[in-house]
């Protein structure tokens, strides 16, 4: 880990600017050149943390940006902390939080400031690329993952579930009565309805990176491990949350859900087909229902008919 690479004799005992200047002159080119090898924010932070640890042994280095929080590999709590803002051309790129078992003297703070200045341009470029990547994978209206992101996440999640023999389930959602909202109230109201559905999904499901909108009024949810084991209850909670939302209730918008569990021999396309068929069953059986069925890794039979919301379970859970 990067802490282990720190020079133990290179900490607060540095007492003269001249001694530190010799070190910085030798490190500066190395730091810049290493940062220029990647546009990945996490990799840049790990590189930066290694250089920082030569100034003062750190237990943690964390970076907070508008695009999320990152922490250097192996970070853990320390006895002392110090925070700094990364500003380039009047633009706040992020905030750094350092933690160490050694105190942050004024000299150490100046050293950190100069090292930070060498990171600013590389970090700005990395943030720009990361933002463009996020935009390419997000639905612009709801900011849920788009179909491209779903395809990639779906394939990876199935591989992981099979490797570790963990349960995995897929939910496909289709809104009921959404077309009449656009027809009667206009597309602006329709957009507000879609945003409300996305909010309901985020509030019901903890793994926000497993929520997707394909476009129109079609959504998807990936459920792994314990969430997959309780997929029926989660689907019912989601339906209930949507049905009780004031705006959705006003426009009589609900949802039908297709549910499928991953079987040992199934591929991604097989599981998606099962969930899609289950969604069709739910829609044709009267809307506002959960349809689904296959077999989990544990071999537990799952119903192949539309399911009514397990109200007793919901009452107990609430």
PDB file of C-alpha atoms in Angstrom:
ATOM      1  CA  UNK A   1       0.000   0.000   0.000  1.00  0.00           C
ATOM      2  CA  UNK A   2       1.035   3.574  -0.485  1.00  0.00           C
ATOM      3  CA  UNK A   3       1.529   4.102   3.258  1.00  0.00           C
ATOM      4  CA  UNK A   4       4.195   1.399   3.262  1.00  0.00           C
ATOM      5  CA  UNK A   5       6.218   3.292   0.657  1.00  0.00           C
ATOM      6  CA  UNK A   6       6.492   6.395   2.828  1.00  0.00           C
ATOM      7  CA  UNK A   7       9.950   7.262   4.121  1.00  0.00           C
ATOM      8  CA  UNK A   8       9.728   7.021   7.892  1.00  0.00           C
ATOM      9  CA  UNK A   9      12.453   9.595   8.443  1.00  0.00           C
ATOM     10  CA  UNK A  10      10.802  12.105   6.154  1.00  0.00           C
ATOM     11  CA  UNK A  11       8.104  13.755   8.264  1.00  0.00           C
ATOM     12  CA  UNK A  12       7.745  16.735  10.567  1.00  0.00           C
ATOM     13  CA  UNK A  13      11.433  16.776  11.424  1.00  0.00           C
ATOM     14  CA  UNK A  14      12.071  18.523   8.083  1.00  0.00           C
ATOM     15  CA  UNK A  15      13.046  21.876   9.480  1.00  0.00           C
ATOM     16  CA  UNK A  16      14.432  23.967   6.661  1.00  0.00           C
ATOM     17  CA  UNK A  17      12.953  25.129   3.392  1.00  0.00           C
ATOM     18  CA  UNK A  18      16.264  24.443   1.651  1.00  0.00           C
ATOM     19  CA  UNK A  19      16.231  20.743   2.596  1.00  0.00           C
ATOM     20  CA  UNK A  20      12.655  20.372   1.403  1.00  0.00           C
ATOM     21  CA  UNK A  21      13.338  22.299  -1.805  1.00  0.00           C
ATOM     22  CA  UNK A  22      15.973  19.756  -2.802  1.00  0.00           C
ATOM     23  CA  UNK A  23      13.426  16.996  -2.364  1.00  0.00           C
ATOM     24  CA  UNK A  24      10.698  18.806  -4.256  1.00  0.00           C
ATOM     25  CA  UNK A  25      12.938  19.538  -7.232  1.00  0.00           C
ATOM     26  CA  UNK A  26      13.638  15.818  -7.500  1.00  0.00           C
ATOM     27  CA  UNK A  27       9.995  14.796  -7.079  1.00  0.00           C
ATOM     28  CA  UNK A  28       8.275  17.401  -9.191  1.00  0.00           C
ATOM     29  CA  UNK A  29       9.039  15.919 -12.603  1.00  0.00           C
ATOM     30  CA  UNK A  30       8.271  12.416 -11.372  1.00  0.00           C
ATOM     31  CA  UNK A  31       4.881  13.433  -9.976  1.00  0.00           C
ATOM     32  CA  UNK A  32       3.823  15.351 -13.086  1.00  0.00           C
ATOM     33  CA  UNK A  33       4.985  12.626 -15.438  1.00  0.00           C
ATOM     34  CA  UNK A  34       3.182   9.925 -13.484  1.00  0.00           C
ATOM     35  CA  UNK A  35      -0.050  11.905 -13.295  1.00  0.00           C
ATOM     36  CA  UNK A  36       0.037  12.416 -17.055  1.00  0.00           C
ATOM     37  CA  UNK A  37      -0.050   8.653 -17.632  1.00  0.00           C
ATOM     38  CA  UNK A  38      -3.718   8.328 -16.647  1.00  0.00           C
ATOM     39  CA  UNK A  39      -7.025  10.155 -16.795  1.00  0.00           C
ATOM     40  CA  UNK A  40      -8.550   7.946 -14.116  1.00  0.00           C
ATOM     41  CA  UNK A  41      -9.294   9.963 -10.969  1.00  0.00           C
ATOM     42  CA  UNK A  42      -8.708   7.059  -8.590  1.00  0.00           C
ATOM     43  CA  UNK A  43      -5.347   6.230 -10.169  1.00  0.00           C
ATOM     44  CA  UNK A  44      -4.272   9.869 -10.018  1.00  0.00           C
ATOM     45  CA  UNK A  45      -5.220  10.033  -6.342  1.00  0.00           C
ATOM     46  CA  UNK A  46      -3.185   6.909  -5.561  1.00  0.00           C
ATOM     47  CA  UNK A  47      -0.162   8.370  -7.374  1.00  0.00           C
ATOM     48  CA  UNK A  48      -0.554  11.672  -5.561  1.00  0.00           C
ATOM     49  CA  UNK A  49      -0.920   9.903  -2.204  1.00  0.00           C
ATOM     50  CA  UNK A  50       2.371   8.061  -2.686  1.00  0.00           C
ATOM     51  CA  UNK A  51       4.211  11.340  -3.262  1.00  0.00           C
ATOM     52  CA  UNK A  52       2.448  13.002  -0.341  1.00  0.00           C
ATOM     53  CA  UNK A  53       3.587  10.180   1.926  1.00  0.00           C
ATOM     54  CA  UNK A  54       7.186  11.164   1.240  1.00  0.00           C
ATOM     55  CA  UNK A  55       6.429  14.520   2.829  1.00  0.00           C
ATOM     56  CA  UNK A  56       4.543  13.115   5.822  1.00  0.00           C
ATOM     57  CA  UNK A  57       3.467   9.504   6.452  1.00  0.00           C
ATOM     58  CA  UNK A  58      -0.285   9.460   5.826  1.00  0.00           C
ATOM     59  CA  UNK A  59      -2.963   7.054   6.990  1.00  0.00           C
ATOM     60  CA  UNK A  60      -5.558   8.408   4.551  1.00  0.00           C
ATOM     61  CA  UNK A  61      -5.972  10.772   1.624  1.00  0.00           C
ATOM     62  CA  UNK A  62      -9.520  11.514   0.459  1.00  0.00           C
ATOM     63  CA  UNK A  63     -10.756  13.575  -2.470  1.00  0.00           C
ATOM     64  CA  UNK A  64     -14.263  15.023  -2.604  1.00  0.00           C
ATOM     65  CA  UNK A  65     -15.486  16.293  -5.992  1.00  0.00           C
ATOM     66  CA  UNK A  66     -18.808  17.123  -7.584  1.00  0.00           C
ATOM     67  CA  UNK A  67     -18.556  13.741  -9.298  1.00  0.00           C
ATOM     68  CA  UNK A  68     -18.152  11.758  -6.101  1.00  0.00           C
ATOM     69  CA  UNK A  69     -15.768  10.929  -3.302  1.00  0.00           C
ATOM     70  CA  UNK A  70     -12.533   9.002  -3.767  1.00  0.00           C
ATOM     71  CA  UNK A  71     -10.006   7.734  -1.261  1.00  0.00           C
ATOM     72  CA  UNK A  72      -6.505   6.408  -1.713  1.00  0.00           C
ATOM     73  CA  UNK A  73      -6.094   2.660  -1.474  1.00  0.00           C
ATOM     74  CA  UNK A  74      -5.632   1.442   2.083  1.00  0.00           C
ATOM     75  CA  UNK A  75      -6.890   4.636   3.724  1.00  0.00           C
ATOM     76  CA  UNK A  76      -7.743   4.461   7.409  1.00  0.00           C
ATOM     77  CA  UNK A  77      -8.306   6.924  10.241  1.00  0.00           C
ATOM     78  CA  UNK A  78      -5.385   8.859  11.729  1.00  0.00           C
ATOM     79  CA  UNK A  79      -4.887  11.012  14.822  1.00  0.00           C
ATOM     80  CA  UNK A  80      -4.505  14.292  12.922  1.00  0.00           C
ATOM     81  CA  UNK A  81      -6.289  15.656   9.873  1.00  0.00           C
ATOM     82  CA  UNK A  82      -5.849  18.544   7.493  1.00  0.00           C
ATOM     83  CA  UNK A  83      -8.086  19.797   4.679  1.00  0.00           C
ATOM     84  CA  UNK A  84      -7.278  21.734   1.552  1.00  0.00           C
ATOM     85  CA  UNK A  85      -9.175  23.042  -1.472  1.00  0.00           C
ATOM     86  CA  UNK A  86      -7.987  22.408  -5.018  1.00  0.00           C
ATOM     87  CA  UNK A  87      -8.670  25.556  -7.037  1.00  0.00           C
ATOM     88  CA  UNK A  88      -7.572  26.198 -10.614  1.00  0.00           C
ATOM     89  CA  UNK A  89      -8.356  29.463 -12.410  1.00  0.00           C
ATOM     90  CA  UNK A  90     -11.062  30.329  -9.842  1.00  0.00           C
ATOM     91  CA  UNK A  91     -12.684  26.912 -10.320  1.00  0.00           C
ATOM     92  CA  UNK A  92     -13.034  24.596  -7.324  1.00  0.00           C
ATOM     93  CA  UNK A  93     -12.003  21.138  -8.508  1.00  0.00           C
ATOM     94  CA  UNK A  94     -12.376  19.397  -5.185  1.00  0.00           C
ATOM     95  CA  UNK A  95     -11.424  19.181  -1.556  1.00  0.00           C
ATOM     96  CA  UNK A  96      -8.639  17.050  -0.111  1.00  0.00           C
ATOM     97  CA  UNK A  97      -8.640  15.605   3.379  1.00  0.00           C
ATOM     98  CA  UNK A  98      -5.414  14.193   4.765  1.00  0.00           C
ATOM     99  CA  UNK A  99      -5.112  12.035   7.864  1.00  0.00           C
ATOM    100  CA  UNK A 100      -1.882  11.151   9.634  1.00  0.00           C
ATOM    101  CA  UNK A 101      -0.559  10.061  13.002  1.00  0.00           C
ATOM    102  CA  UNK A 102       1.819  13.039  12.783  1.00  0.00           C
ATOM    103  CA  UNK A 103       0.776  16.669  13.144  1.00  0.00           C
ATOM    104  CA  UNK A 104       0.521  18.971  10.138  1.00  0.00           C
ATOM    105  CA  UNK A 105       3.000  21.762  10.780  1.00  0.00           C
ATOM    106  CA  UNK A 106       3.022  24.997   8.800  1.00  0.00           C
ATOM    107  CA  UNK A 107       5.986  23.694   6.812  1.00  0.00           C
ATOM    108  CA  UNK A 108       4.206  20.448   5.984  1.00  0.00           C
ATOM    109  CA  UNK A 109       1.144  22.399   4.854  1.00  0.00           C
ATOM    110  CA  UNK A 110       3.304  24.459   2.471  1.00  0.00           C
ATOM    111  CA  UNK A 111       4.835  21.285   1.087  1.00  0.00           C
ATOM    112  CA  UNK A 112       1.411  19.783   0.492  1.00  0.00           C
ATOM    113  CA  UNK A 113       0.231  22.974  -1.193  1.00  0.00           C
ATOM    114  CA  UNK A 114       3.084  22.877  -3.699  1.00  0.00           C
ATOM    115  CA  UNK A 115       2.484  19.194  -4.461  1.00  0.00           C
ATOM    116  CA  UNK A 116      -1.220  19.933  -4.940  1.00  0.00           C
ATOM    117  CA  UNK A 117      -0.346  22.666  -7.447  1.00  0.00           C
ATOM    118  CA  UNK A 118       1.356  20.024  -9.587  1.00  0.00           C
ATOM    119  CA  UNK A 119      -1.842  17.970  -9.682  1.00  0.00           C
ATOM    120  CA  UNK A 120      -4.331  20.669 -10.679  1.00  0.00           C
ATOM    121  CA  UNK A 121      -4.160  20.451 -14.490  1.00  0.00           C
ATOM    122  CA  UNK A 122      -4.062  16.667 -14.566  1.00  0.00           C
ATOM    123  CA  UNK A 123      -7.005  16.515 -12.156  1.00  0.00           C
ATOM    124  CA  UNK A 124      -9.042  18.993 -14.192  1.00  0.00           C
ATOM    125  CA  UNK A 125      -8.514  16.861 -17.300  1.00  0.00           C
ATOM    126  CA  UNK A 126      -9.470  13.711 -15.418  1.00  0.00           C
ATOM    127  CA  UNK A 127     -12.636  15.322 -14.051  1.00  0.00           C
ATOM    128  CA  UNK A 128     -13.619  16.482 -17.535  1.00  0.00           C
ATOM    129  CA  UNK A 129     -13.154  13.013 -19.014  1.00  0.00           C
ATOM    130  CA  UNK A 130     -14.992  11.413 -16.097  1.00  0.00           C
ATOM    131  CA  UNK A 131     -17.891  13.828 -16.529  1.00  0.00           C
ATOM    132  CA  UNK A 132     -18.129  13.060 -20.244  1.00  0.00           C
ATOM    133  CA  UNK A 133     -18.062   9.334 -19.498  1.00  0.00           C
ATOM    134  CA  UNK A 134     -20.816   9.717 -16.935  1.00  0.00           C
ATOM    135  CA  UNK A 135     -22.914  11.715 -19.391  1.00  0.00           C
ATOM    136  CA  UNK A 136     -22.494   8.965 -21.976  1.00  0.00           C
ATOM    137  CA  UNK A 137     -23.791   6.377 -19.501  1.00  0.00           C
ATOM    138  CA  UNK A 138     -26.592   8.361 -17.869  1.00  0.00           C
ATOM    139  CA  UNK A 139     -30.128   9.131 -18.919  1.00  0.00           C
ATOM    140  CA  UNK A 140     -30.114  12.936 -19.268  1.00  0.00           C
ATOM    141  CA  UNK A 141     -33.540  13.397 -17.659  1.00  0.00           C
ATOM    142  CA  UNK A 142     -33.473  11.121 -14.616  1.00  0.00           C
ATOM    143  CA  UNK A 143     -29.658  10.637 -14.340  1.00  0.00           C
ATOM    144  CA  UNK A 144     -30.291   6.906 -13.938  1.00  0.00           C
ATOM    145  CA  UNK A 145     -28.092   4.607 -15.983  1.00  0.00           C
ATOM    146  CA  UNK A 146     -29.007   4.386 -19.668  1.00  0.00           C
ATOM    147  CA  UNK A 147     -29.343   1.270 -21.828  1.00  0.00           C
ATOM    148  CA  UNK A 148     -25.645   1.282 -22.696  1.00  0.00           C
ATOM    149  CA  UNK A 149     -24.703   1.349 -19.024  1.00  0.00           C
ATOM    150  CA  UNK A 150     -27.286  -1.347 -18.290  1.00  0.00           C
ATOM    151  CA  UNK A 151     -25.874  -3.727 -20.890  1.00  0.00           C
ATOM    152  CA  UNK A 152     -22.376  -3.404 -19.446  1.00  0.00           C
ATOM    153  CA  UNK A 153     -23.474  -3.596 -15.794  1.00  0.00           C
ATOM    154  CA  UNK A 154     -25.866  -6.484 -16.485  1.00  0.00           C
ATOM    155  CA  UNK A 155     -23.188  -8.651 -18.079  1.00  0.00           C
ATOM    156  CA  UNK A 156     -20.656  -7.935 -15.324  1.00  0.00           C
ATOM    157  CA  UNK A 157     -23.174  -8.549 -12.533  1.00  0.00           C
ATOM    158  CA  UNK A 158     -24.147 -11.936 -13.979  1.00  0.00           C
ATOM    159  CA  UNK A 159     -20.513 -12.976 -14.277  1.00  0.00           C
ATOM    160  CA  UNK A 160     -19.928 -11.987 -10.658  1.00  0.00           C
ATOM    161  CA  UNK A 161     -23.047 -13.806  -9.431  1.00  0.00           C
ATOM    162  CA  UNK A 162     -22.035 -17.014 -11.204  1.00  0.00           C
ATOM    163  CA  UNK A 163     -18.447 -16.820 -10.010  1.00  0.00           C
ATOM    164  CA  UNK A 164     -19.494 -16.495  -6.378  1.00  0.00           C
ATOM    165  CA  UNK A 165     -22.676 -18.594  -6.671  1.00  0.00           C
ATOM    166  CA  UNK A 166     -24.800 -15.730  -5.374  1.00  0.00           C
ATOM    167  CA  UNK A 167     -28.453 -15.051  -6.152  1.00  0.00           C
ATOM    168  CA  UNK A 168     -29.205 -12.442  -8.783  1.00  0.00           C
ATOM    169  CA  UNK A 169     -32.494 -11.025 -10.055  1.00  0.00           C
ATOM    170  CA  UNK A 170     -33.644  -8.618 -12.725  1.00  0.00           C
ATOM    171  CA  UNK A 171     -36.663  -6.308 -12.508  1.00  0.00           C
ATOM    172  CA  UNK A 172     -38.111  -4.709 -15.630  1.00  0.00           C
ATOM    173  CA  UNK A 173     -40.621  -1.904 -15.019  1.00  0.00           C
ATOM    174  CA  UNK A 174     -43.162  -0.434 -17.381  1.00  0.00           C
ATOM    175  CA  UNK A 175     -45.378   2.440 -16.258  1.00  0.00           C
ATOM    176  CA  UNK A 176     -49.135   2.014 -16.385  1.00  0.00           C
ATOM    177  CA  UNK A 177     -51.218   4.869 -17.859  1.00  0.00           C
ATOM    178  CA  UNK A 178     -48.180   6.964 -18.732  1.00  0.00           C
ATOM    179  CA  UNK A 179     -49.285   7.647 -22.296  1.00  0.00           C
ATOM    180  CA  UNK A 180     -52.401   9.424 -21.105  1.00  0.00           C
ATOM    181  CA  UNK A 181     -50.232  11.813 -19.061  1.00  0.00           C
ATOM    182  CA  UNK A 182     -48.397  12.977 -22.181  1.00  0.00           C
ATOM    183  CA  UNK A 183     -51.628  13.106 -24.179  1.00  0.00           C
ATOM    184  CA  UNK A 184     -53.681  15.000 -21.612  1.00  0.00           C
ATOM    185  CA  UNK A 185     -51.187  16.995 -19.556  1.00  0.00           C
ATOM    186  CA  UNK A 186     -48.294  17.425 -21.976  1.00  0.00           C
ATOM    187  CA  UNK A 187     -44.715  16.212 -22.164  1.00  0.00           C
ATOM    188  CA  UNK A 188     -43.472  18.595 -19.482  1.00  0.00           C
ATOM    189  CA  UNK A 189     -45.756  16.902 -16.965  1.00  0.00           C
ATOM    190  CA  UNK A 190     -44.681  13.565 -18.403  1.00  0.00           C
ATOM    191  CA  UNK A 191     -41.083  14.448 -17.610  1.00  0.00           C
ATOM    192  CA  UNK A 192     -42.058  15.304 -14.031  1.00  0.00           C
ATOM    193  CA  UNK A 193     -43.734  11.925 -13.735  1.00  0.00           C
ATOM    194  CA  UNK A 194     -40.586  10.153 -14.943  1.00  0.00           C
ATOM    195  CA  UNK A 195     -38.490  12.118 -12.457  1.00  0.00           C
ATOM    196  CA  UNK A 196     -40.890  11.122  -9.668  1.00  0.00           C
ATOM    197  CA  UNK A 197     -40.575   7.450 -10.631  1.00  0.00           C
ATOM    198  CA  UNK A 198     -36.779   7.729 -10.595  1.00  0.00           C
ATOM    199  CA  UNK A 199     -36.953   9.287  -7.114  1.00  0.00           C
ATOM    200  CA  UNK A 200     -39.168   6.436  -5.912  1.00  0.00           C
ATOM    201  CA  UNK A 201     -36.650   3.932  -7.229  1.00  0.00           C
ATOM    202  CA  UNK A 202     -33.759   5.659  -5.443  1.00  0.00           C
ATOM    203  CA  UNK A 203     -35.707   5.838  -2.184  1.00  0.00           C
ATOM    204  CA  UNK A 204     -36.770   2.194  -2.332  1.00  0.00           C
ATOM    205  CA  UNK A 205     -33.478   0.675  -3.476  1.00  0.00           C
ATOM    206  CA  UNK A 206     -30.154   1.358  -1.804  1.00  0.00           C
ATOM    207  CA  UNK A 207     -27.899   0.450  -4.750  1.00  0.00           C
ATOM    208  CA  UNK A 208     -28.444   3.511  -6.923  1.00  0.00           C
ATOM    209  CA  UNK A 209     -25.860   2.344  -9.455  1.00  0.00           C
ATOM    210  CA  UNK A 210     -28.147  -0.584 -10.291  1.00  0.00           C
ATOM    211  CA  UNK A 211     -31.053   1.559 -11.514  1.00  0.00           C
ATOM    212  CA  UNK A 212     -31.641   2.251 -15.180  1.00  0.00           C
ATOM    213  CA  UNK A 213     -34.014   3.937 -17.610  1.00  0.00           C
ATOM    214  CA  UNK A 214     -34.084   2.538 -21.126  1.00  0.00           C
ATOM    215  CA  UNK A 215     -36.047   5.454 -22.533  1.00  0.00           C
ATOM    216  CA  UNK A 216     -39.752   6.190 -22.662  1.00  0.00           C
ATOM    217  CA  UNK A 217     -41.388   4.723 -19.574  1.00  0.00           C
ATOM    218  CA  UNK A 218     -39.244   1.597 -19.280  1.00  0.00           C
ATOM    219  CA  UNK A 219     -36.921   1.047 -16.321  1.00  0.00           C
ATOM    220  CA  UNK A 220     -34.732  -1.761 -14.978  1.00  0.00           C
ATOM    221  CA  UNK A 221     -33.253  -2.789 -11.635  1.00  0.00           C
ATOM    222  CA  UNK A 222     -30.401  -5.208 -10.900  1.00  0.00           C
ATOM    223  CA  UNK A 223     -30.713  -7.035  -7.576  1.00  0.00           C
ATOM    224  CA  UNK A 224     -27.760  -8.918  -6.140  1.00  0.00           C
ATOM    225  CA  UNK A 225     -27.124 -11.176  -3.153  1.00  0.00           C
ATOM    226  CA  UNK A 226     -29.605 -10.495  -0.313  1.00  0.00           C
ATOM    227  CA  UNK A 227     -31.617  -8.041  -2.380  1.00  0.00           C
ATOM    228  CA  UNK A 228     -32.125 -10.760  -4.993  1.00  0.00           C
ATOM    229  CA  UNK A 229     -33.367 -13.150  -2.328  1.00  0.00           C
ATOM    230  CA  UNK A 230     -36.080 -10.636  -1.425  1.00  0.00           C
ATOM    231  CA  UNK A 231     -36.815  -9.526  -4.981  1.00  0.00           C
ATOM    232  CA  UNK A 232     -40.576 -10.074  -4.638  1.00  0.00           C
ATOM    233  CA  UNK A 233     -40.786  -7.896  -1.550  1.00  0.00           C
ATOM    234  CA  UNK A 234     -38.626  -5.200  -3.124  1.00  0.00           C
ATOM    235  CA  UNK A 235     -40.800  -5.191  -6.252  1.00  0.00           C
ATOM    236  CA  UNK A 236     -43.926  -4.874  -4.120  1.00  0.00           C
ATOM    237  CA  UNK A 237     -42.408  -2.033  -2.081  1.00  0.00           C
ATOM    238  CA  UNK A 238     -41.467  -0.237  -5.252  1.00  0.00           C
ATOM    239  CA  UNK A 239     -44.985  -0.569  -6.620  1.00  0.00           C
ATOM    240  CA  UNK A 240     -46.428   0.684  -3.357  1.00  0.00           C
ATOM    241  CA  UNK A 241     -44.070   3.654  -3.212  1.00  0.00           C
ATOM    242  CA  UNK A 242     -44.942   4.653  -6.762  1.00  0.00           C
ATOM    243  CA  UNK A 243     -48.683   4.275  -6.156  1.00  0.00           C
ATOM    244  CA  UNK A 244     -48.513   6.550  -3.098  1.00  0.00           C
ATOM    245  CA  UNK A 245     -46.429   9.332  -4.651  1.00  0.00           C
ATOM    246  CA  UNK A 246     -48.678  12.445  -4.794  1.00  0.00           C
ATOM    247  CA  UNK A 247     -47.907  13.362  -8.413  1.00  0.00           C
ATOM    248  CA  UNK A 248     -48.161   9.790  -9.670  1.00  0.00           C
ATOM    249  CA  UNK A 249     -51.336   9.235  -7.690  1.00  0.00           C
ATOM    250  CA  UNK A 250     -52.807  12.429  -9.156  1.00  0.00           C
ATOM    251  CA  UNK A 251     -52.233  11.168 -12.696  1.00  0.00           C
ATOM    252  CA  UNK A 252     -53.132   7.553 -11.809  1.00  0.00           C
ATOM    253  CA  UNK A 253     -49.707   6.294 -12.845  1.00  0.00           C
ATOM    254  CA  UNK A 254     -48.602   2.935 -11.510  1.00  0.00           C
ATOM    255  CA  UNK A 255     -46.228   0.289 -12.780  1.00  0.00           C
ATOM    256  CA  UNK A 256     -46.120  -3.331 -13.851  1.00  0.00           C
ATOM    257  CA  UNK A 257     -42.990  -5.329 -13.080  1.00  0.00           C
ATOM    258  CA  UNK A 258     -41.398  -8.355 -14.671  1.00  0.00           C
ATOM    259  CA  UNK A 259     -39.186 -10.362 -12.319  1.00  0.00           C
ATOM    260  CA  UNK A 260     -36.703 -13.130 -13.106  1.00  0.00           C
ATOM    261  CA  UNK A 261     -34.000 -14.910 -11.108  1.00  0.00           C
ATOM    262  CA  UNK A 262     -30.775 -16.086 -12.628  1.00  0.00           C
ATOM    263  CA  UNK A 263     -30.448 -19.835 -13.145  1.00  0.00           C
ATOM    264  CA  UNK A 264     -27.141 -21.765 -13.229  1.00  0.00           C
ATOM    265  CA  UNK A 265     -27.128 -22.288 -16.984  1.00  0.00           C
ATOM    266  CA  UNK A 266     -28.590 -18.960 -18.064  1.00  0.00           C
ATOM    267  CA  UNK A 267     -26.854 -16.232 -20.020  1.00  0.00           C
ATOM    268  CA  UNK A 268     -27.695 -12.538 -19.896  1.00  0.00           C
ATOM    269  CA  UNK A 269     -30.026 -12.736 -22.900  1.00  0.00           C
ATOM    270  CA  UNK A 270     -31.935 -15.659 -21.319  1.00  0.00           C
ATOM    271  CA  UNK A 271     -32.525 -13.821 -18.059  1.00  0.00           C
ATOM    272  CA  UNK A 272     -33.598 -10.655 -19.858  1.00  0.00           C
ATOM    273  CA  UNK A 273     -36.030 -12.656 -21.994  1.00  0.00           C
ATOM    274  CA  UNK A 274     -37.576 -14.232 -18.884  1.00  0.00           C
ATOM    275  CA  UNK A 275     -38.024 -10.866 -17.201  1.00  0.00           C
ATOM    276  CA  UNK A 276     -39.489  -9.410 -20.378  1.00  0.00           C
ATOM    277  CA  UNK A 277     -41.950 -12.284 -20.647  1.00  0.00           C
ATOM    278  CA  UNK A 278     -42.863 -11.827 -16.994  1.00  0.00           C
ATOM    279  CA  UNK A 279     -43.487  -8.135 -17.604  1.00  0.00           C
ATOM    280  CA  UNK A 280     -45.777  -9.013 -20.505  1.00  0.00           C
ATOM    281  CA  UNK A 281     -47.693 -11.398 -18.213  1.00  0.00           C
ATOM    282  CA  UNK A 282     -48.079  -8.678 -15.594  1.00  0.00           C
ATOM    283  CA  UNK A 283     -49.335  -6.120 -18.144  1.00  0.00           C
ATOM    284  CA  UNK A 284     -51.814  -8.463 -19.795  1.00  0.00           C
ATOM    285  CA  UNK A 285     -53.196  -9.728 -16.482  1.00  0.00           C
ATOM    286  CA  UNK A 286     -54.493  -6.336 -15.449  1.00  0.00           C
ATOM    287  CA  UNK A 287     -51.554  -3.980 -14.833  1.00  0.00           C
ATOM    288  CA  UNK A 288     -50.155  -3.038 -11.448  1.00  0.00           C
ATOM    289  CA  UNK A 289     -48.814  -6.526 -10.820  1.00  0.00           C
ATOM    290  CA  UNK A 290     -45.519  -8.372 -10.551  1.00  0.00           C
ATOM    291  CA  UNK A 291     -45.002 -11.244 -12.931  1.00  0.00           C
ATOM    292  CA  UNK A 292     -42.072 -13.586 -12.753  1.00  0.00           C
ATOM    293  CA  UNK A 293     -40.530 -16.960 -12.276  1.00  0.00           C
ATOM    294  CA  UNK A 294     -37.403 -19.026 -12.698  1.00  0.00           C
ATOM    295  CA  UNK A 295     -35.049 -20.845 -10.299  1.00  0.00           C
ATOM    296  CA  UNK A 296     -32.461 -19.296  -8.012  1.00  0.00           C
ATOM    297  CA  UNK A 297     -28.999 -20.696  -7.364  1.00  0.00           C
ATOM    298  CA  UNK A 298     -30.315 -22.270  -4.179  1.00  0.00           C
ATOM    299  CA  UNK A 299     -32.812 -24.209  -6.271  1.00  0.00           C
ATOM    300  CA  UNK A 300     -35.807 -22.502  -4.686  1.00  0.00           C
ATOM    301  CA  UNK A 301     -38.804 -22.628  -7.039  1.00  0.00           C
ATOM    302  CA  UNK A 302     -40.152 -19.218  -7.931  1.00  0.00           C
ATOM    303  CA  UNK A 303     -43.755 -18.589  -9.059  1.00  0.00           C
ATOM    304  CA  UNK A 304     -44.307 -18.306 -12.790  1.00  0.00           C
ATOM    305  CA  UNK A 305     -47.583 -16.427 -12.467  1.00  0.00           C
ATOM    306  CA  UNK A 306     -48.315 -12.750 -11.756  1.00  0.00           C
ATOM    307  CA  UNK A 307     -47.856 -12.115  -8.063  1.00  0.00           C
ATOM    308  CA  UNK A 308     -49.966  -9.948  -5.861  1.00  0.00           C
ATOM    309  CA  UNK A 309     -48.119  -7.625  -3.516  1.00  0.00           C
ATOM    310  CA  UNK A 310     -47.286  -9.511  -0.300  1.00  0.00           C
ATOM    311  CA  UNK A 311     -49.270  -7.161   1.896  1.00  0.00           C
ATOM    312  CA  UNK A 312     -48.581  -9.056   5.114  1.00  0.00           C
ATOM    313  CA  UNK A 313     -44.850  -8.888   4.502  1.00  0.00           C
ATOM    314  CA  UNK A 314     -45.097  -5.237   3.596  1.00  0.00           C
ATOM    315  CA  UNK A 315     -46.991  -4.469   6.772  1.00  0.00           C
ATOM    316  CA  UNK A 316     -44.403  -6.277   8.843  1.00  0.00           C
ATOM    317  CA  UNK A 317     -41.558  -4.509   7.054  1.00  0.00           C
ATOM    318  CA  UNK A 318     -43.119  -1.092   7.467  1.00  0.00           C
TER     319      UNK A 318
END
